[in-house]
Coordinates of C-alpha atoms in Angstrom, one line a residue:
Chain N
M1 CA 124.8 214.6 -35.0
N2 CA 122.9 217.6 -35.7
I3 CA 125.0 219.5 -38.3
E4 CA 122.9 222.6 -38.6
K5 CA 123.0 223.1 -34.7
L6 CA 126.7 222.7 -34.7
Q7 CA 127.2 225.0 -37.7
A8 CA 125.0 227.7 -35.9
R9 CA 127.2 227.2 -32.8
L10 CA 130.2 227.7 -35.0
A11 CA 128.7 230.6 -36.8
D12 CA 127.9 232.3 -33.5
F13 CA 131.4 231.7 -32.2
A14 CA 132.8 233.4 -35.2
K15 CA 130.4 236.3 -35.1
E16 CA 130.8 237.2 -31.4
R17 CA 134.7 237.5 -32.0
D18 CA 134.2 239.3 -35.3
W19 CA 136.0 236.5 -37.1
E20 CA 133.8 236.4 -40.1
Q21 CA 136.2 238.6 -41.9
F22 CA 138.7 235.8 -41.7
H23 CA 136.5 233.0 -42.6
S24 CA 136.4 233.3 -46.4
P25 CA 136.2 229.7 -48.2
K26 CA 139.8 230.2 -49.2
N27 CA 141.0 230.8 -45.7
L28 CA 138.9 228.0 -44.2
S29 CA 140.4 225.6 -46.8
M30 CA 143.8 226.5 -45.6
A31 CA 143.1 226.1 -41.9
L32 CA 141.4 222.7 -42.6
A33 CA 144.6 221.8 -44.4
G34 CA 146.7 223.0 -41.4
E35 CA 144.7 220.8 -39.1
V36 CA 145.2 217.7 -41.4
G37 CA 148.9 218.4 -41.3
E38 CA 148.8 218.1 -37.6
L39 CA 147.0 214.7 -37.9
L40 CA 149.5 213.4 -40.2
E41 CA 152.4 214.4 -37.9
I42 CA 150.8 211.9 -35.3
F43 CA 150.9 209.0 -37.7
Q44 CA 153.9 209.7 -39.8
W45 CA 156.7 207.7 -38.1
L46 CA 154.2 204.9 -36.9
S47 CA 153.8 201.7 -39.0
E48 CA 150.2 200.8 -40.2
E49 CA 150.0 198.4 -37.2
Q50 CA 151.0 201.1 -34.8
S51 CA 148.5 203.4 -36.0
Q52 CA 145.6 201.1 -35.1
R53 CA 143.5 202.0 -32.2
S54 CA 144.5 199.1 -29.9
A55 CA 148.3 200.1 -30.4
L56 CA 148.1 203.9 -29.9
T57 CA 148.9 205.4 -26.7
D58 CA 146.4 207.4 -24.7
K59 CA 148.2 210.6 -25.7
Q60 CA 148.2 209.7 -29.4
L61 CA 144.7 208.9 -29.3
A62 CA 143.8 212.1 -27.6
A63 CA 145.8 214.0 -30.0
A64 CA 144.0 212.3 -33.0
T65 CA 140.7 212.9 -31.4
E66 CA 141.4 216.7 -31.1
E67 CA 142.8 216.8 -34.6
L68 CA 139.7 215.1 -36.1
A69 CA 137.5 217.5 -34.1
D70 CA 139.4 220.6 -35.6
I71 CA 139.1 219.0 -39.1
L72 CA 135.3 218.6 -38.6
I73 CA 135.0 222.1 -37.3
Y74 CA 136.6 223.6 -40.2
A75 CA 134.8 221.3 -42.6
L76 CA 131.3 222.1 -41.2
R77 CA 132.2 226.0 -41.0
L78 CA 133.3 225.9 -44.8
A79 CA 130.2 223.9 -45.8
D80 CA 128.1 226.5 -44.1
R81 CA 129.9 229.5 -45.8
L82 CA 129.5 227.7 -49.1
D83 CA 125.8 226.8 -48.3
I84 CA 126.5 223.1 -49.1
N85 CA 124.3 220.4 -47.7
L86 CA 126.9 218.0 -46.3
E87 CA 124.6 215.1 -45.6
E88 CA 123.3 215.1 -49.2
A89 CA 126.8 215.6 -50.7
I90 CA 128.2 212.6 -48.8
S91 CA 125.3 210.3 -49.7
K92 CA 125.6 211.2 -53.4
K93 CA 129.3 210.6 -53.3
I94 CA 128.8 207.2 -51.8
D95 CA 126.3 206.3 -54.6
K96 CA 128.8 207.6 -57.1
N97 CA 131.6 205.6 -55.6
A98 CA 129.5 202.4 -55.6
L99 CA 129.1 202.8 -59.5
R100 CA 132.8 203.7 -59.9
Y101 CA 134.2 200.9 -57.7
T102 CA 132.1 197.9 -58.3
V103 CA 132.5 195.0 -56.0
E104 CA 133.7 192.8 -58.9
A105 CA 136.2 195.0 -60.2
S106 CA 137.6 196.5 -56.9
R107 CA 137.7 193.6 -54.6
G108 CA 141.1 193.6 -52.8
N109 CA 142.1 196.3 -55.3
S110 CA 142.7 199.8 -54.2
A111 CA 143.5 201.3 -57.6
K112 CA 141.9 204.7 -58.3
R113 CA 139.4 204.8 -61.2
Chain V
M1 CA 123.2 213.6 -40.1
N2 CA 123.2 210.3 -38.7
I3 CA 126.9 209.7 -38.2
E4 CA 126.6 206.0 -37.0
K5 CA 124.5 205.1 -40.1
L6 CA 126.9 206.7 -42.5
Q7 CA 129.9 205.1 -40.9
A8 CA 128.1 201.7 -41.1
R9 CA 127.5 202.3 -44.8
L10 CA 131.3 203.3 -45.3
A11 CA 132.2 200.1 -43.3
D12 CA 130.1 197.8 -45.4
F13 CA 131.4 199.5 -48.5
A14 CA 135.0 198.7 -47.6
K15 CA 134.1 195.3 -46.3
E16 CA 132.4 194.2 -49.5
R17 CA 135.6 195.1 -51.5
D18 CA 137.9 193.7 -49.0
W19 CA 139.3 197.1 -48.6
E20 CA 139.8 196.8 -44.8
Q21 CA 143.4 196.0 -45.3
F22 CA 144.0 199.4 -46.7
H23 CA 142.0 201.4 -44.2
S24 CA 144.6 201.7 -41.3
P25 CA 144.4 204.9 -39.5
K26 CA 147.8 205.9 -41.0
N27 CA 146.6 205.4 -44.6
L28 CA 143.2 207.0 -44.1
S29 CA 144.9 210.0 -42.7
M30 CA 146.9 210.3 -46.0
A31 CA 143.9 209.7 -48.0
L32 CA 142.0 212.6 -46.2
A33 CA 145.1 214.9 -46.8
G34 CA 144.9 214.0 -50.5
E35 CA 141.3 215.2 -50.7
V36 CA 142.1 218.4 -48.8
G37 CA 144.9 218.9 -51.4
E38 CA 142.4 218.7 -54.1
L39 CA 140.1 221.3 -52.2
L40 CA 143.0 223.6 -52.0
E41 CA 143.5 223.5 -55.7
I42 CA 140.1 224.9 -56.2
F43 CA 140.8 228.0 -54.2
Q44 CA 144.5 228.6 -54.7
W45 CA 144.4 231.1 -57.4
L46 CA 141.2 232.7 -56.4
S47 CA 141.1 235.8 -54.2
E48 CA 139.2 235.7 -50.8
E49 CA 136.2 237.4 -52.5
Q50 CA 136.2 235.2 -55.6
S51 CA 136.1 232.2 -53.2
Q52 CA 132.8 233.2 -51.7
R53 CA 129.8 231.3 -52.7
S54 CA 128.1 234.1 -54.5
A55 CA 131.3 234.5 -56.8
L56 CA 131.9 230.7 -57.6
T57 CA 130.9 229.2 -60.8
D58 CA 128.7 226.2 -60.7
K59 CA 131.7 224.1 -61.7
Q60 CA 133.7 225.4 -58.9
L61 CA 131.0 224.9 -56.4
A62 CA 130.2 221.5 -57.6
A63 CA 133.9 220.7 -57.3
A64 CA 134.2 222.0 -53.9
T65 CA 131.0 220.0 -52.8
E66 CA 132.5 216.8 -54.0
E67 CA 135.9 217.4 -52.3
L68 CA 134.2 218.3 -49.0
A69 CA 132.2 215.0 -49.2
D70 CA 135.4 213.2 -49.8
I71 CA 136.9 214.8 -46.9
L72 CA 134.1 213.9 -44.6
I73 CA 133.9 210.4 -45.9
Y74 CA 137.5 209.8 -44.9
A75 CA 137.2 211.7 -41.5
L76 CA 134.2 209.6 -40.7
R77 CA 135.9 206.3 -41.6
L78 CA 138.9 207.3 -39.6
A79 CA 136.9 208.2 -36.5
D80 CA 135.3 204.8 -36.9
R81 CA 138.5 202.9 -37.1
L82 CA 139.8 204.8 -34.1
D83 CA 136.4 204.4 -32.1
I84 CA 136.2 208.2 -31.7
N85 CA 132.8 209.7 -30.8
L86 CA 133.0 212.6 -33.3
E87 CA 130.0 214.6 -31.9
E88 CA 131.4 214.5 -28.4
A89 CA 134.9 215.4 -29.7
I90 CA 133.6 218.4 -31.5
S91 CA 131.5 219.6 -28.7
K92 CA 134.5 219.3 -26.3
K93 CA 136.7 221.1 -28.7
I94 CA 134.3 224.1 -29.2
D95 CA 134.0 224.4 -25.3
K96 CA 137.9 224.3 -25.2
N97 CA 138.1 227.1 -27.9
A98 CA 135.6 229.2 -26.0
L99 CA 138.0 229.3 -22.9
R100 CA 141.2 229.8 -25.0
Y101 CA 139.7 232.3 -27.3
T102 CA 137.7 234.6 -25.0
V103 CA 135.4 237.2 -26.7
E104 CA 137.4 240.1 -25.0
A105 CA 140.8 239.0 -26.0
S106 CA 140.0 237.7 -29.5
R107 CA 137.7 240.3 -31.0
G108 CA 138.7 241.0 -34.6
N109 CA 142.0 239.2 -33.9
S110 CA 142.9 235.9 -35.4
A111 CA 146.1 235.3 -33.4
K112 CA 146.6 231.7 -32.4
R113 CA 146.7 230.9 -28.7
Chain B
M1 CA 173.1 224.7 -53.7
N2 CA 174.9 221.4 -53.8
I3 CA 172.0 219.1 -53.6
E4 CA 174.1 215.9 -53.4
K5 CA 176.0 217.3 -50.5
L6 CA 173.1 218.2 -48.7
Q7 CA 171.5 214.8 -49.3
A8 CA 174.6 213.2 -48.1
R9 CA 174.6 215.3 -44.9
L10 CA 170.8 214.2 -44.4
A11 CA 171.6 210.7 -45.0
D12 CA 174.4 210.7 -42.5
F13 CA 172.2 212.4 -40.0
A14 CA 169.5 209.7 -40.3
K15 CA 172.1 206.9 -40.2
E16 CA 173.8 208.1 -37.1
R17 CA 170.5 208.1 -35.3
D18 CA 169.3 204.8 -36.8
W19 CA 166.4 206.6 -38.3
E20 CA 166.5 204.9 -41.7
Q21 CA 163.9 202.5 -40.5
F22 CA 161.5 205.4 -40.3
H23 CA 162.5 207.1 -43.6
S24 CA 160.5 205.0 -46.2
P25 CA 159.2 207.2 -49.0
K26 CA 155.6 206.8 -47.7
N27 CA 156.5 208.2 -44.2
L28 CA 158.7 211.0 -45.7
S29 CA 155.7 212.1 -47.8
M30 CA 153.6 212.4 -44.7
A31 CA 156.4 214.3 -42.8
L32 CA 156.7 216.7 -46.0
A33 CA 152.9 217.2 -45.7
G34 CA 153.1 217.9 -42.1
E35 CA 155.5 220.7 -42.5
V36 CA 153.6 222.2 -45.5
G37 CA 150.5 222.3 -43.1
E38 CA 152.7 224.3 -40.7
L39 CA 153.6 226.7 -43.5
L40 CA 149.8 227.1 -44.3
E41 CA 149.1 228.1 -40.7
I42 CA 151.4 231.1 -41.1
F43 CA 149.4 232.4 -44.1
Q44 CA 145.9 231.1 -43.4
W45 CA 144.3 234.3 -41.9
L46 CA 146.5 236.9 -43.8
S47 CA 145.2 238.5 -46.8
E48 CA 147.3 238.0 -50.0
E49 CA 148.7 241.5 -49.4
Q50 CA 149.6 240.7 -45.7
S51 CA 151.4 237.7 -46.9
Q52 CA 153.9 239.6 -49.0
R53 CA 157.4 239.9 -47.9
S54 CA 157.2 243.7 -47.3
A55 CA 154.3 243.2 -44.9
L56 CA 155.3 240.1 -42.8
T57 CA 156.5 240.7 -39.3
D58 CA 160.2 239.5 -38.7
K59 CA 158.5 236.6 -36.7
Q60 CA 156.3 235.5 -39.5
L61 CA 159.3 235.6 -41.8
A62 CA 161.5 233.5 -39.5
A63 CA 158.7 231.0 -39.3
A64 CA 158.1 230.8 -43.0
T65 CA 161.9 230.4 -43.5
E66 CA 162.0 227.6 -41.0
E67 CA 159.0 225.8 -42.5
L68 CA 160.5 226.2 -46.0
A69 CA 163.7 224.7 -44.8
D70 CA 161.9 221.7 -43.2
I71 CA 160.0 221.2 -46.5
L72 CA 163.1 221.3 -48.5
I73 CA 164.8 218.9 -46.2
Y74 CA 162.1 216.3 -46.5
A75 CA 161.9 216.7 -50.2
L76 CA 165.6 216.3 -50.6
R77 CA 165.6 213.2 -48.5
L78 CA 162.6 211.6 -50.3
A79 CA 164.2 212.3 -53.7
D80 CA 167.5 210.7 -52.3
R81 CA 165.5 207.6 -51.2
L82 CA 163.8 207.3 -54.5
D83 CA 166.9 208.0 -56.4
I84 CA 165.4 210.8 -58.2
N85 CA 167.5 213.4 -60.0
L86 CA 165.7 216.5 -58.7
E87 CA 167.5 219.1 -61.0
E88 CA 166.7 217.0 -64.1
A89 CA 163.1 216.5 -62.9
I90 CA 162.4 220.1 -62.4
S91 CA 164.1 221.1 -65.6
K92 CA 161.9 218.7 -67.4
K93 CA 158.8 219.8 -65.6
I94 CA 159.4 223.5 -66.6
D95 CA 159.9 222.4 -70.2
K96 CA 156.7 220.5 -70.0
N97 CA 154.8 223.5 -68.4
A98 CA 156.0 225.7 -71.3
L99 CA 154.3 223.6 -73.7
R100 CA 151.1 223.2 -71.8
Y101 CA 150.8 226.8 -70.7
T102 CA 151.7 228.7 -73.8
V103 CA 152.2 232.6 -73.4
E104 CA 149.4 233.2 -75.7
A105 CA 146.9 230.9 -74.1
S106 CA 147.8 231.6 -70.4
R107 CA 148.4 235.3 -70.3
G108 CA 146.6 236.6 -67.2
N109 CA 144.8 233.3 -66.8
S110 CA 145.4 230.9 -64.1
A111 CA 143.3 228.1 -65.4
K112 CA 144.6 224.5 -65.1
R113 CA 145.2 222.7 -68.3
Chain U
M1 CA 171.5 222.7 -58.8
N2 CA 171.8 226.4 -59.4
I3 CA 168.9 227.7 -57.4
E4 CA 169.1 231.3 -58.5
K5 CA 169.2 230.2 -62.2
L6 CA 166.0 228.0 -61.7
Q7 CA 164.3 230.8 -59.7
A8 CA 165.0 233.4 -62.5
R9 CA 163.6 230.9 -65.0
L10 CA 160.4 230.5 -62.9
A11 CA 160.2 234.3 -62.5
D12 CA 160.4 234.8 -66.2
F13 CA 157.8 232.2 -66.8
A14 CA 155.5 233.8 -64.4
K15 CA 156.1 237.3 -65.8
E16 CA 155.5 236.4 -69.6
R17 CA 152.2 234.9 -68.6
D18 CA 151.2 237.8 -66.4
W19 CA 150.9 235.4 -63.5
E20 CA 152.8 237.4 -60.8
Q21 CA 149.3 238.7 -59.7
F22 CA 148.5 235.1 -58.7
H23 CA 151.8 234.4 -57.1
S24 CA 151.3 235.9 -53.5
P25 CA 153.1 233.9 -51.0
K26 CA 149.7 232.9 -49.5
N27 CA 148.7 231.5 -52.9
L28 CA 152.0 229.8 -53.5
S29 CA 151.7 228.0 -50.2
M30 CA 148.4 226.6 -51.3
A31 CA 149.6 225.4 -54.5
L32 CA 152.5 223.8 -52.8
A33 CA 150.2 222.1 -50.6
G34 CA 147.9 220.9 -53.5
E35 CA 151.1 219.2 -55.0
V36 CA 151.9 217.5 -51.8
G37 CA 148.5 216.2 -51.8
E38 CA 149.0 214.6 -55.2
L39 CA 152.3 213.0 -53.8
L40 CA 150.4 211.5 -51.0
E41 CA 147.8 209.9 -53.2
I42 CA 150.6 207.9 -54.8
F43 CA 151.7 206.3 -51.5
Q44 CA 148.4 206.3 -49.5
W45 CA 147.4 202.8 -50.1
L46 CA 151.0 201.3 -50.4
S47 CA 152.7 199.6 -47.4
E48 CA 156.0 201.2 -46.3
E49 CA 157.8 198.4 -48.3
Q50 CA 155.8 199.0 -51.4
S51 CA 156.7 202.6 -51.4
Q52 CA 160.3 201.7 -51.6
R53 CA 162.1 202.6 -54.9
S54 CA 162.8 198.9 -55.6
A55 CA 159.1 198.1 -55.4
L56 CA 157.5 200.9 -57.3
T57 CA 156.2 200.5 -60.8
D58 CA 157.7 202.7 -63.6
K59 CA 154.5 204.6 -63.5
Q60 CA 154.4 205.2 -59.8
L61 CA 157.9 206.4 -59.9
A62 CA 157.4 208.9 -62.8
A63 CA 154.4 210.2 -60.9
A64 CA 156.4 210.7 -57.9
T65 CA 159.1 212.3 -59.9
E66 CA 156.7 214.8 -61.4
E67 CA 155.1 215.5 -58.0
L68 CA 158.5 216.2 -56.4
A69 CA 159.4 218.6 -59.3
D70 CA 156.0 220.4 -58.8
I71 CA 156.6 220.7 -55.1
L72 CA 160.3 222.0 -55.6
I73 CA 159.1 224.5 -58.2
Y74 CA 156.6 226.0 -55.9
A75 CA 159.0 226.0 -53.0
L76 CA 161.6 227.8 -55.1
R77 CA 159.1 230.3 -56.2
L78 CA 157.9 231.0 -52.8
A79 CA 161.4 231.4 -51.4
D80 CA 162.0 233.8 -54.2
R81 CA 158.9 235.9 -53.5
L82 CA 159.8 236.0 -49.7
D83 CA 163.5 236.6 -50.5
I84 CA 164.6 233.8 -48.6
N85 CA 167.9 232.2 -49.0
L86 CA 167.2 228.6 -49.2
E87 CA 170.6 227.2 -49.0
E88 CA 171.4 229.1 -45.9
A89 CA 168.0 228.2 -44.4
I90 CA 168.5 224.6 -44.9
S91 CA 171.9 224.5 -43.5
K92 CA 170.8 226.3 -40.5
K93 CA 168.0 224.1 -39.8
I94 CA 170.3 221.0 -40.0
D95 CA 172.5 222.5 -37.5
K96 CA 169.6 223.3 -35.2
N97 CA 168.2 219.8 -35.6
A98 CA 171.6 218.4 -34.7
L99 CA 171.4 220.2 -31.3
R100 CA 167.7 219.2 -30.7
Y101 CA 168.2 215.6 -31.8
T102 CA 171.4 214.5 -30.3
V103 CA 172.7 211.2 -31.4
E104 CA 172.6 209.8 -27.9
A105 CA 168.9 210.9 -27.1
S106 CA 167.5 210.0 -30.5
R107 CA 169.1 206.7 -31.5
G108 CA 166.2 204.5 -33.0
N109 CA 163.7 207.0 -31.6
S110 CA 161.6 209.1 -33.7
A111 CA 159.9 211.2 -31.0
K112 CA 159.6 214.8 -31.8
R113 CA 161.4 217.2 -29.3

């Protein structure tokens, strides 16, 4: 996925519609949260088993796909507005998690540290 | 960003710790929402102006960077578990939005359609 | 507001529809979050000023009223399932906040402690 | 629970600290969502069974109690700022749900209508 390209496309999209005025980081974080709320609604009454890919109906999977796309779109747009290098941020966070959640201490244990 | 590579790294991370049992799509959607909640907490009392990159303190920016990384990590992991092609999903969604929010109808107007 | 009465009404509502199977605390927390997502969508592109009661359209106010009702309904239901005394919990939390955010230290300052 | 009394206490709390400037409906909806995110974090890796009152540890229950209190506090405060009568709103919503989700159509079926 070429993030910069997608971000440029999203920036153009907003600019053409004069939507930059709405796209403050504060507002984008709210829009992101709104989309995550819609994702939760898909899974809220399903058991964990029923939420697995193999158990979802086509309609549920299509809905989840669309919500995940919306979530990514707002996350990319927010990262762009904050001038955050997402790839670097993710990579750093995985390294940090590897130190915090060592294999020995965390095997089979989901406790937050 | 090489999404497949990052997803493979996250899958290994979970496997090594025997965390696959926790990573149902239902649970991952909740974890994603939890991280978005932390992102909101950074911006909740800031004005839109204060939420702009140029106005954030280093600490606020570092916190936003880390939360965005967490959000992406869970989104990538969820897409992997659901076997969703994120790049394709995002591209399709942008096309759909272009039809729904035409430049003419949406200029300067954030109304949902 | 008679909380116990409302909770009894909500419990009956669920029981009559055989919905108790869906109302685990985990699921109710997700449903609550879904409703909060819908609340955020009302305010996400509004400025703080535009979100004030006096500036909202009737439609926006009606939508916010309905989302707040949904949020309270799930919060009351969750408290019931967890056997939490909400009134006591709220009162204790306000006392705790009074100690944590003293008037002297917090005047005009929204910083989390 | 005497809602008006609690709302008056919360209004005084904010006024004494000169926090009214921060308590726009937009900001309060974000703060509410932040607290809901913390609630989700308690339940995200638990199974539905493990999320039941009888299975929670004292620490988990205390955490859920505190998050629910925070959620209610922000919901009450937001209702106050929007001049919404919560009791009436909840009652109306339950009536509406009774029509939308009739016992016959919804028995054992969580589908949204």
